[in-house]
Amino acid sequence: EKRAADLKLQPGEICFPGGGIDPSDPSPAYAAIRETTEELGVPSKDVSIIAPLDIIVSPFSAIIYPFVGYIDNPRNIKINKSEVEEIFCVPLNYLLDHKPIEQTIRLVVNFPENYPFELVPGGKNYRYRDGIMPQQFYFWENRIIWGLTARILHHFLNLIRQ
């Protein structure tokens, strides 16, 4: 789906249905179905989870619980315009046959002025390591699928190739 243009976070970006886990949600799977029904306007009885994917711990203060699912009656989708601008489908064969552009992001350690180096063995000379995070960019028509959405998609595609 393409997120609505007036959302505070990531407006206009491509993503899968999702969102936060509410305190009243009994599980991440329940939250995934709830978010899908809210965004796509389908009844929960029409949404089935096939399998969980790997949990993603994002360096951006989020833990993502992705699931592969199925919508029984996709013709009944009525998007929630306050959250979703449009939905679209990308053929699975296309994704399997077209490799994404791959790039790496370097996450650099940056210390605040008051960092307690005296508590770390070696202090300022400790060998801190930067992080590396792979990024994929998938293209479909006039859309770019990137970021965590592409990371989830990439994992799913690798699993089904196996």
Tab-separated table of C-alpha atoms in Angstrom, residues 93-157:
chain	number	residue	atom	x	y	z
A	93	ASN	CA	7.127	-13.844	-10.338
A	94	TYR	CA	8.196	-10.288	-11.133
A	95	LEU	CA	9.763	-9.876	-7.688
A	96	LEU	CA	11.505	-13.244	-7.960
A	97	ASP	CA	12.883	-12.402	-11.419
A	98	HIS	CA	14.018	-8.806	-10.734
A	99	LYS	CA	16.796	-8.296	-8.230
A	100	PRO	CA	16.652	-5.126	-6.181
A	101	ILE	CA	19.317	-2.470	-6.114
A	102	GLU	CA	21.308	-3.174	-2.956
A	103	GLN	CA	23.187	-0.615	-0.922
A	104	THR	CA	24.631	-0.504	2.571
A	105	ILE	CA	23.999	2.093	5.234
A	106	ARG	CA	26.741	2.657	7.786
A	107	LEU	CA	25.522	3.378	11.304
A	108	VAL	CA	28.191	5.373	13.129
A	109	VAL	CA	28.735	5.416	16.894
A	110	ASN	CA	28.343	8.984	18.142
A	111	PHE	CA	28.956	9.782	21.805
A	112	PRO	CA	27.327	12.559	23.818
A	113	GLU	CA	29.697	14.941	25.635
A	114	ASN	CA	28.928	13.368	29.013
A	115	TYR	CA	29.496	9.742	27.933
A	116	PRO	CA	31.118	7.872	30.873
A	117	PHE	CA	34.225	6.553	29.100
A	118	GLU	CA	35.765	5.895	32.523
A	119	LEU	CA	33.281	3.036	33.010
A	120	VAL	CA	34.354	1.246	29.823
A	121	PRO	CA	37.468	-0.970	29.740
A	122	GLY	CA	39.932	0.979	27.625
A	123	GLY	CA	37.874	4.166	27.909
A	124	LYS	CA	38.069	6.307	24.788
A	125	ASN	CA	40.452	3.768	23.229
A	126	TYR	CA	37.893	0.964	23.350
A	127	ARG	CA	37.360	-0.442	19.856
A	128	TYR	CA	33.765	0.610	19.251
A	129	ARG	CA	32.308	-0.738	16.018
A	130	ASP	CA	30.044	0.978	13.535
A	131	GLY	CA	26.985	-0.899	12.340
A	132	ILE	CA	26.176	-1.888	8.796
A	133	MET	CA	22.613	-2.238	7.568
A	134	PRO	CA	21.759	-3.560	4.094
A	135	GLN	CA	19.146	-1.690	2.084
A	136	GLN	CA	17.206	-2.964	-0.908
A	137	PHE	CA	15.270	-0.936	-3.469
A	138	TYR	CA	12.602	-2.773	-5.465
A	139	PHE	CA	10.934	-1.061	-8.422
A	140	TRP	CA	7.420	-1.667	-9.657
A	141	GLU	CA	5.890	0.650	-12.255
A	142	ASN	CA	6.309	4.159	-10.779
A	143	ARG	CA	6.833	2.957	-7.192
A	144	ILE	CA	9.895	2.282	-5.077
A	145	ILE	CA	9.750	-0.240	-2.251
A	146	TRP	CA	12.582	0.407	0.176
A	147	GLY	CA	13.467	0.606	3.880
A	148	LEU	CA	11.988	-1.859	6.351
A	149	THR	CA	9.288	-2.822	3.848
A	150	ALA	CA	11.939	-3.915	1.338
A	151	ARG	CA	13.822	-5.704	4.112
A	152	ILE	CA	10.713	-7.718	5.010
A	153	LEU	CA	10.011	-8.405	1.330
A	154	HIS	CA	13.626	-9.440	0.701
A	155	HIS	CA	13.505	-11.926	3.575
A	156	PHE	CA	10.206	-13.377	2.323
A	157	LEU	CA	11.544	-13.759	-1.241
